[in-house]
Tab-separated table of C-alpha atoms and ligand atoms in Angstrom:
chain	number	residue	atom	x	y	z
A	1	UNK	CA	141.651	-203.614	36.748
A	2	UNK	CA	142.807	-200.089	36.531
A	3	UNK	CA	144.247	-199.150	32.791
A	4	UNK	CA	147.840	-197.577	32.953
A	5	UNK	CA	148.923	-195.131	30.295
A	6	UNK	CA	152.780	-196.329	29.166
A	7	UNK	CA	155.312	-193.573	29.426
A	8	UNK	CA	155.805	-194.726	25.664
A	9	UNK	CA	153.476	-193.205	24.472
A	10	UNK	CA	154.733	-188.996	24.484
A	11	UNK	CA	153.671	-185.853	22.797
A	12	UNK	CA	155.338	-182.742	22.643
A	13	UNK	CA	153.189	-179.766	22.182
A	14	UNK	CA	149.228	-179.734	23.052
A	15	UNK	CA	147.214	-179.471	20.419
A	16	UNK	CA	143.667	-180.453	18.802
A	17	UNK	CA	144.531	-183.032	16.808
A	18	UNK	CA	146.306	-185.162	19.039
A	19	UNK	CA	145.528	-188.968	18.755
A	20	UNK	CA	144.400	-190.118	21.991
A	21	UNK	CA	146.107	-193.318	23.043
A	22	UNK	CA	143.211	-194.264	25.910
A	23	UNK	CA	139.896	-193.509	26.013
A	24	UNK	CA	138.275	-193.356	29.391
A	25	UNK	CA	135.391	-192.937	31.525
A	26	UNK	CA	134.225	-189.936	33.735
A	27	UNK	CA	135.152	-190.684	37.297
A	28	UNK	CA	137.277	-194.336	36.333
A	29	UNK	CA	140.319	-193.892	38.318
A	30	UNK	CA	143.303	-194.424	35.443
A	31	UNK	CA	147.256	-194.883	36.065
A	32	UNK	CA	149.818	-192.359	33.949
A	33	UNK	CA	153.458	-193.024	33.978
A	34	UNK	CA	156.101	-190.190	32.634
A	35	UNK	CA	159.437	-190.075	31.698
A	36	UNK	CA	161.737	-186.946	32.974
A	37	UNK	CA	161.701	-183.914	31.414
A	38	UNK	CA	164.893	-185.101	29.384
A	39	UNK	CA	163.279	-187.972	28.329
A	40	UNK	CA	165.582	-190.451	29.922
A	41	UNK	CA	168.667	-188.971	28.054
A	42	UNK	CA	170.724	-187.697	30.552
A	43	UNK	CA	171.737	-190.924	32.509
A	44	UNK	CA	174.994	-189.577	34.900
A	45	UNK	CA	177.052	-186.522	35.926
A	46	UNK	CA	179.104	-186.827	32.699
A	47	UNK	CA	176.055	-186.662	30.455
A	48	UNK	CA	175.982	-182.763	30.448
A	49	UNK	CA	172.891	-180.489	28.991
A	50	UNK	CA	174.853	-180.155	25.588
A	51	UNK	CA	174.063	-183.943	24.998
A	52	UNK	CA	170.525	-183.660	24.571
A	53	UNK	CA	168.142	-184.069	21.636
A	54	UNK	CA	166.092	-180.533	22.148
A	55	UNK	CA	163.389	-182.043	20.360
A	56	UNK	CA	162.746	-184.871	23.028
A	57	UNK	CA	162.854	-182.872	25.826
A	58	UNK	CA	159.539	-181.804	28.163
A	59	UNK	CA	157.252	-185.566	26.938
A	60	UNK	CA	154.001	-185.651	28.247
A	61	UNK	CA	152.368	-189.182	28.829
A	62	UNK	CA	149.154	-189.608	26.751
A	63	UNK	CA	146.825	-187.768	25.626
A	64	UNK	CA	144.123	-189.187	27.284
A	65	UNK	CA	140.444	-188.981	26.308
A	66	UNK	CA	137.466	-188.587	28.686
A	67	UNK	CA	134.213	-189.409	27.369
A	68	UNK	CA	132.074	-186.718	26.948
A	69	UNK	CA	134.077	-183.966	27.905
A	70	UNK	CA	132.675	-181.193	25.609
A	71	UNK	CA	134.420	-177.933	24.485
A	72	UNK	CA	133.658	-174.894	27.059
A	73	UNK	CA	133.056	-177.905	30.301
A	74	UNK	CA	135.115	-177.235	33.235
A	75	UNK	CA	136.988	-180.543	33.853
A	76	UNK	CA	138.324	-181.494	37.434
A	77	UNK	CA	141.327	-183.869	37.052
A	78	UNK	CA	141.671	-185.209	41.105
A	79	UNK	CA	145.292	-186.522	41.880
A	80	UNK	CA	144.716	-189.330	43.830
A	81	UNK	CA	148.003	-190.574	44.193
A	82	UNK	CA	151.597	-190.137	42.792
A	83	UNK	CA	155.289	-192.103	42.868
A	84	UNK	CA	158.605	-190.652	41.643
A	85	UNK	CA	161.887	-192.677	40.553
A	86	UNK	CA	164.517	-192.907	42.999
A	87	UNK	CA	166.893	-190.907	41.657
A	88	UNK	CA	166.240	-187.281	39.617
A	89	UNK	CA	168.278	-184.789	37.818
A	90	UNK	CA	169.452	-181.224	38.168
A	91	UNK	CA	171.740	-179.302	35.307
A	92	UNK	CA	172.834	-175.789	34.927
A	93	UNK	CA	172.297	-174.263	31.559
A	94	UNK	CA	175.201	-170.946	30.864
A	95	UNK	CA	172.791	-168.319	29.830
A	96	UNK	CA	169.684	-169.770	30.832
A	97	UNK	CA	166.954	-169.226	33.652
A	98	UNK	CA	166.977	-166.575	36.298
A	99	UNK	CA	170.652	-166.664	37.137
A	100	UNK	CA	172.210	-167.392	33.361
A	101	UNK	CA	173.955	-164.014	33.118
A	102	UNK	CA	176.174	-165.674	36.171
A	103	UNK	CA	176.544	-169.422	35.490
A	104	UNK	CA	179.358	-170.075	32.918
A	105	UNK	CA	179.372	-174.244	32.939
A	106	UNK	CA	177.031	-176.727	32.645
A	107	UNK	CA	176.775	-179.245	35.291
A	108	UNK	CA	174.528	-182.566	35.885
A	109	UNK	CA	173.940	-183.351	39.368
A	110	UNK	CA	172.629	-186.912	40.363
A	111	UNK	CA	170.211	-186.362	43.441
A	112	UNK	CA	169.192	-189.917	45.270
A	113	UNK	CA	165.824	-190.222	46.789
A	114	UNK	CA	166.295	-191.320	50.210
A	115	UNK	CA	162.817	-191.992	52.217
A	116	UNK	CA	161.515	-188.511	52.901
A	117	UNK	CA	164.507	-186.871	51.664
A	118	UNK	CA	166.175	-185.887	48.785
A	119	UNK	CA	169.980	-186.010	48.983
A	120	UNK	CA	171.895	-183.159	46.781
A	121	UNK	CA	175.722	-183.861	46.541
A	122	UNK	CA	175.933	-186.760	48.813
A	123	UNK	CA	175.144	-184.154	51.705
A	124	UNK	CA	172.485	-181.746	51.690
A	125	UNK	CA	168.952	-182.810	52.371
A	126	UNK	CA	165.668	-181.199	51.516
A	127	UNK	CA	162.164	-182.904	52.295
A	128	UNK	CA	160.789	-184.783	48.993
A	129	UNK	CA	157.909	-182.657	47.686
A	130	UNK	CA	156.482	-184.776	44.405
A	131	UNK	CA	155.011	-182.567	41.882
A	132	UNK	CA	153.754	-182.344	38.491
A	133	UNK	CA	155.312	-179.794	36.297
A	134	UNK	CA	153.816	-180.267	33.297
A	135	UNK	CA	149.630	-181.098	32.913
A	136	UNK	CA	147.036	-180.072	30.294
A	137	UNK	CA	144.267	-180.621	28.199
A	138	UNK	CA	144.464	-179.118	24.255
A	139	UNK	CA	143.644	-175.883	23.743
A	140	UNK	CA	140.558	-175.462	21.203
A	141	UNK	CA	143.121	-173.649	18.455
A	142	UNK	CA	146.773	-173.845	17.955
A	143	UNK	CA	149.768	-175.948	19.393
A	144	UNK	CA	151.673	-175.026	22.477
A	145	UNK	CA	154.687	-176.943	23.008
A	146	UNK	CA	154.866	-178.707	26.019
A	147	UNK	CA	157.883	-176.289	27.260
A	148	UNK	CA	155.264	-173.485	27.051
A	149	UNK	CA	152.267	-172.818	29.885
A	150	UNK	CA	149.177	-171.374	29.003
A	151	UNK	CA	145.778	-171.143	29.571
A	152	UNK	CA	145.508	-174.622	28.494
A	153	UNK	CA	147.969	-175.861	31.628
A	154	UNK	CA	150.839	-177.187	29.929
A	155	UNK	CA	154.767	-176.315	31.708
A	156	UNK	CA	153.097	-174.342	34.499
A	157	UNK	CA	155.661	-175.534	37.151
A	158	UNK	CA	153.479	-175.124	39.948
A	159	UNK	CA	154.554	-176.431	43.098
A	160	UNK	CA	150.505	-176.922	44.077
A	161	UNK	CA	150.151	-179.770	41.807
A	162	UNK	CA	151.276	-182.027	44.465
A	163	UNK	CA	149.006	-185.351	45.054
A	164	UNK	CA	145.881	-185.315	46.735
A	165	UNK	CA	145.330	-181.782	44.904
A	166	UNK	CA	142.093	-181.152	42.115
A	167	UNK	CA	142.920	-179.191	38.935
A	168	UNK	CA	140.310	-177.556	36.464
A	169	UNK	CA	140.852	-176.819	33.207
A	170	UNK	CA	138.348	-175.694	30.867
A	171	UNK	CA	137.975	-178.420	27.968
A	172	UNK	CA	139.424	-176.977	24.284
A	173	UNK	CA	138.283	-180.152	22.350
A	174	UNK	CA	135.966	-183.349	22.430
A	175	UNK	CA	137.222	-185.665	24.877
A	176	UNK	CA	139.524	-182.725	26.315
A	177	UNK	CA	142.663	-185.096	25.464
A	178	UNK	CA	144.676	-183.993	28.383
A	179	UNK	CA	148.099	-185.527	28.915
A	180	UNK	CA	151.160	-185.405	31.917
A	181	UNK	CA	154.322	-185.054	32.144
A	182	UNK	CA	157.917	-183.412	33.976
A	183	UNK	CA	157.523	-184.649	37.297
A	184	UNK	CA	160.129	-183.282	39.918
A	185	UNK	CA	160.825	-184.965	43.911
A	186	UNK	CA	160.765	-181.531	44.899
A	187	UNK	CA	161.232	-177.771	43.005
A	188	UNK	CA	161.334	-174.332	44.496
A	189	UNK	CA	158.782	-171.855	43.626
A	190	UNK	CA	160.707	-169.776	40.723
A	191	UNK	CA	162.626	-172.670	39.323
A	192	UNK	CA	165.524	-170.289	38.957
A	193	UNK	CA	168.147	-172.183	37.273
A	194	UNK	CA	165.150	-173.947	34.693
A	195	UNK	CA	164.951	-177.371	36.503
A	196	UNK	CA	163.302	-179.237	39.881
A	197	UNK	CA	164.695	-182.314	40.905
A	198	UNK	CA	163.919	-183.759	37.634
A	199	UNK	CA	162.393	-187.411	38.060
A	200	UNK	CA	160.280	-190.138	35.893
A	201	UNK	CA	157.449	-190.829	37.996
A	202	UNK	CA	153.402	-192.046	38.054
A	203	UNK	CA	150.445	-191.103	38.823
A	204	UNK	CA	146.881	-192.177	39.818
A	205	UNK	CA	144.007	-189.599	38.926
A	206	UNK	CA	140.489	-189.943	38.166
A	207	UNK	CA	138.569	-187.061	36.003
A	208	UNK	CA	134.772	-185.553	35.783
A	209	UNK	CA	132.978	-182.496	34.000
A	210	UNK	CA	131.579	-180.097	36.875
A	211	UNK	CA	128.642	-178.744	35.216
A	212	UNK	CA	128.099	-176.033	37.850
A	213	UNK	CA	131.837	-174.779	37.866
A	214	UNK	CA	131.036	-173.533	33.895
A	215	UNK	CA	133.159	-170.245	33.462
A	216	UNK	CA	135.517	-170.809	36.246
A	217	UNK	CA	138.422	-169.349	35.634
A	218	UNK	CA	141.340	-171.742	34.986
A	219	UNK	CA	143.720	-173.421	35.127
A	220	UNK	CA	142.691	-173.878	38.864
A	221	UNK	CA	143.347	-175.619	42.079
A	222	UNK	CA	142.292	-177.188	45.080
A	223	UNK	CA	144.289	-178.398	47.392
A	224	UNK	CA	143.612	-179.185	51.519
A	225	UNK	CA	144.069	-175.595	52.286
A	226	UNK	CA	143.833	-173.187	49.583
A	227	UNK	CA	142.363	-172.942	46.351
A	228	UNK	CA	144.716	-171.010	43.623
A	229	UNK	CA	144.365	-169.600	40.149
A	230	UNK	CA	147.151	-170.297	37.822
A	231	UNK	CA	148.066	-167.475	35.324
A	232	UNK	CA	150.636	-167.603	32.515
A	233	UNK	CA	151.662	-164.677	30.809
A	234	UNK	CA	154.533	-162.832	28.773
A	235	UNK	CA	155.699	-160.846	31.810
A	236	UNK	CA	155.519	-161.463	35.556
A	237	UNK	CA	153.720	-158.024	34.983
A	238	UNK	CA	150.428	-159.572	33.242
A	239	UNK	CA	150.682	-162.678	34.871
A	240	UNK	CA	150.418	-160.771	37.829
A	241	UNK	CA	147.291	-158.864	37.172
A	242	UNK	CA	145.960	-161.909	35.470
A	243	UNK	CA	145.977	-163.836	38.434
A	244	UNK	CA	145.010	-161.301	40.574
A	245	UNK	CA	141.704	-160.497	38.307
A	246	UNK	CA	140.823	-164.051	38.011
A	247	UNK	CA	140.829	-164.802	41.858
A	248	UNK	CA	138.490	-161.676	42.316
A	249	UNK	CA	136.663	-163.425	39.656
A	250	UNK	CA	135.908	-166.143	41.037
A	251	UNK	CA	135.292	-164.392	44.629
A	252	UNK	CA	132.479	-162.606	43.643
A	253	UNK	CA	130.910	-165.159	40.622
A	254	UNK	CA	131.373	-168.464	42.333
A	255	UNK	CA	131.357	-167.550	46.204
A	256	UNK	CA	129.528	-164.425	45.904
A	257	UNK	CA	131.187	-161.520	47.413
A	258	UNK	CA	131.106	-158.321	46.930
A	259	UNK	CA	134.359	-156.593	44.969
A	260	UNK	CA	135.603	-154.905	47.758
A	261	UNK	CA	135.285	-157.645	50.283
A	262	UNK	CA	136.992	-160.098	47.585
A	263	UNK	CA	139.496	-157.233	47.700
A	264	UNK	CA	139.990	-156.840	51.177
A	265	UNK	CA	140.517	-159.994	52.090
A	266	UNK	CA	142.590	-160.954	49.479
A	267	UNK	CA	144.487	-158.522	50.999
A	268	UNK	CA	144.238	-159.344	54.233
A	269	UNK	CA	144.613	-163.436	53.675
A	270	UNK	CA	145.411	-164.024	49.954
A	271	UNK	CA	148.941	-164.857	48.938
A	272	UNK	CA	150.399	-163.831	45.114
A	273	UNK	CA	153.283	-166.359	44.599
A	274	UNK	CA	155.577	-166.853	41.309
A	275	UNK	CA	155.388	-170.593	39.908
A	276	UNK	CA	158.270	-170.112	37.653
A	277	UNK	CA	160.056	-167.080	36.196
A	278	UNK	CA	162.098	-168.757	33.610
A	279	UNK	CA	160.135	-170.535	30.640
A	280	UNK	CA	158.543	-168.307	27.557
A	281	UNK	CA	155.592	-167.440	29.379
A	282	UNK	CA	155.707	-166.546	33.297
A	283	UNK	CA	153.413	-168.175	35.639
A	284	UNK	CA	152.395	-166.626	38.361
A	285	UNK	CA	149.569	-167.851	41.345
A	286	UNK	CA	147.206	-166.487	43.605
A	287	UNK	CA	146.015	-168.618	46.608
A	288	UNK	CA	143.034	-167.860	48.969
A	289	UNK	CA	142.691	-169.876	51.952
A	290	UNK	CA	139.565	-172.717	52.366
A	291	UNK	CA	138.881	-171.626	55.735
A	292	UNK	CA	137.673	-168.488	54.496
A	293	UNK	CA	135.207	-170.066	52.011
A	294	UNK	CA	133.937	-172.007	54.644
A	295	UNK	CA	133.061	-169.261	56.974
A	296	UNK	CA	131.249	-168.540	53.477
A	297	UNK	CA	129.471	-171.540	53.295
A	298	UNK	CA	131.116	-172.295	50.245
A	299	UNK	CA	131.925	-175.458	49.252
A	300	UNK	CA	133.794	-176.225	46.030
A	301	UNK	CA	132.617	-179.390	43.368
B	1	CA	CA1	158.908	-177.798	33.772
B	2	ZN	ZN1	160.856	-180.248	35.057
């Protein structure tokens, strides 16, 4: 019988010590449930932002352990499958996000789930795009709170991490203790106004060390048609140059090009795109396209 992982059990910052709450095996296929990023405590369109508890707010599900992850392995976390509630959340924050110099009053909006579609304000519908927004292992040193991305994963906001997509992170600590959390039914890339479509949701993944993926950079990700390096950094600036540095990186270590072909077609094919532009650190992407690596003959573990 797959194991499920109760949304009960939350954390709220990524760290070494964290008590695992499941131990599991390399490869065995394991079930996560979340709660939203509120936690649960914003129930209707009259429960507005200032009713929260800041200190519940951004739970990740677990951690979970994976035997034998060791620190400095490349872990692959596949995500075989995921659900979302059928109903999420969006609110405005005065001051906050991309666009808080203009909003003035908080609002809740209730947005129903409605096959394929998600319904904003009885009216306007937008295709449902499940996706993870925050994901992680622990880094080796320190605590990032879960609001935070970083090189660990954490509140990366990447519209990527979608299901049937492969992450990598590099393990921090013994048993990498990675943990989920902040799904949304769909989010634009940005996340200008500090939410998606905030939802509770689940998830099916499986994880595995890939020995010969040692020094990749991460966090990374597969997906049907790209492959994407995820870079979080103080200013769209770094994160920027960050992702742009890793992706040559891992053209010219892991497929074997040369600089200035990794260069050129980057240029030519590659695509720099913001995940989100409003949380303490800025994460930015770059994606290169799998048809490309083919033509390489180069196929990714
Ligand atoms: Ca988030
Ligand atoms: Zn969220």
């Amino acid at each position: 019988m797959t194991q499920k992982v109760s949304r009960s059990h939350v954390f709220f910052s990524f760290h070494p010590d964290l008590e695992p709450v499941l131990r599991i095996q390399q490869g065995e296929e394991v079930v996560m449930e979340t709660h939203d990023c509120f936690e649960g405590q914003i129930r209707n369109s009259n429960d507005l932002i200032d009713v929260l508890d800041w200190e519940h707010v951004n739970p990740a599900t677990g951690p979970v352990y994976i035997e034998g992850a060791k620190p400095g392995d490349v872990l692959r976390v596949d995500l075989l499958k995921m659900e979302i509630g059928d109903q999420s959340i969006m609110v405005t924050v005065p001051g906050e996000g991309a666009l808080g110099d203009l909003i003035v009053n908080m609002e809740t909006v209730l947005l129903k789930l409605e096959g394929n579609e998600v319904v904003f304000k009885d009216k306007i519908r937008v295709p449902k795009k499940p996706m993870i927004g925050v994901i992680g292992v622990a880094p080796a040193t320190g605590s990032v709170p879960n609001g935070t991305p970083g090189a660990h994963g954490g509140n990366m906001d990447c519209t990527l991490v979608t299901e049937g997509a492969s992450l990598y992170f590099t393990v921090g600590v013994d048993g990498a203790l990675f943990g989920a959390g902040d799904f949304h039914a769909a989010m634009g890339d940005g996340e200008i106004v500090i939410c998606g479509a905030e939802t509770p949701g689940e998830f099916r993944f499986r994880a595995q060390v890939v020995e010969s993926l040692k020094g990749l950079p991460t966090p990374f990700l597969r997906n049907e048609d790209v492959v994407a390096v995820i870079v979080s950094a103080t200013t769209i600036d770094e994160a920027t140059s960050g992702a742009t540095h890793a992706m040559a990186r891992f053209l010219t270590e892991f497929v074997g090009l040369s600089v200035n072909d990794a260069g050129m077609l980057m240029s030519l094919v590659g695509e720099l795109k913001f995940c989100q532009v409003v949380d303490p650190e800025k994460t930015v992407r770059f994606e290169f396209p799998n048809y490309v690596l083919d033509q390489y003959g180069y196929k990714m573990n």
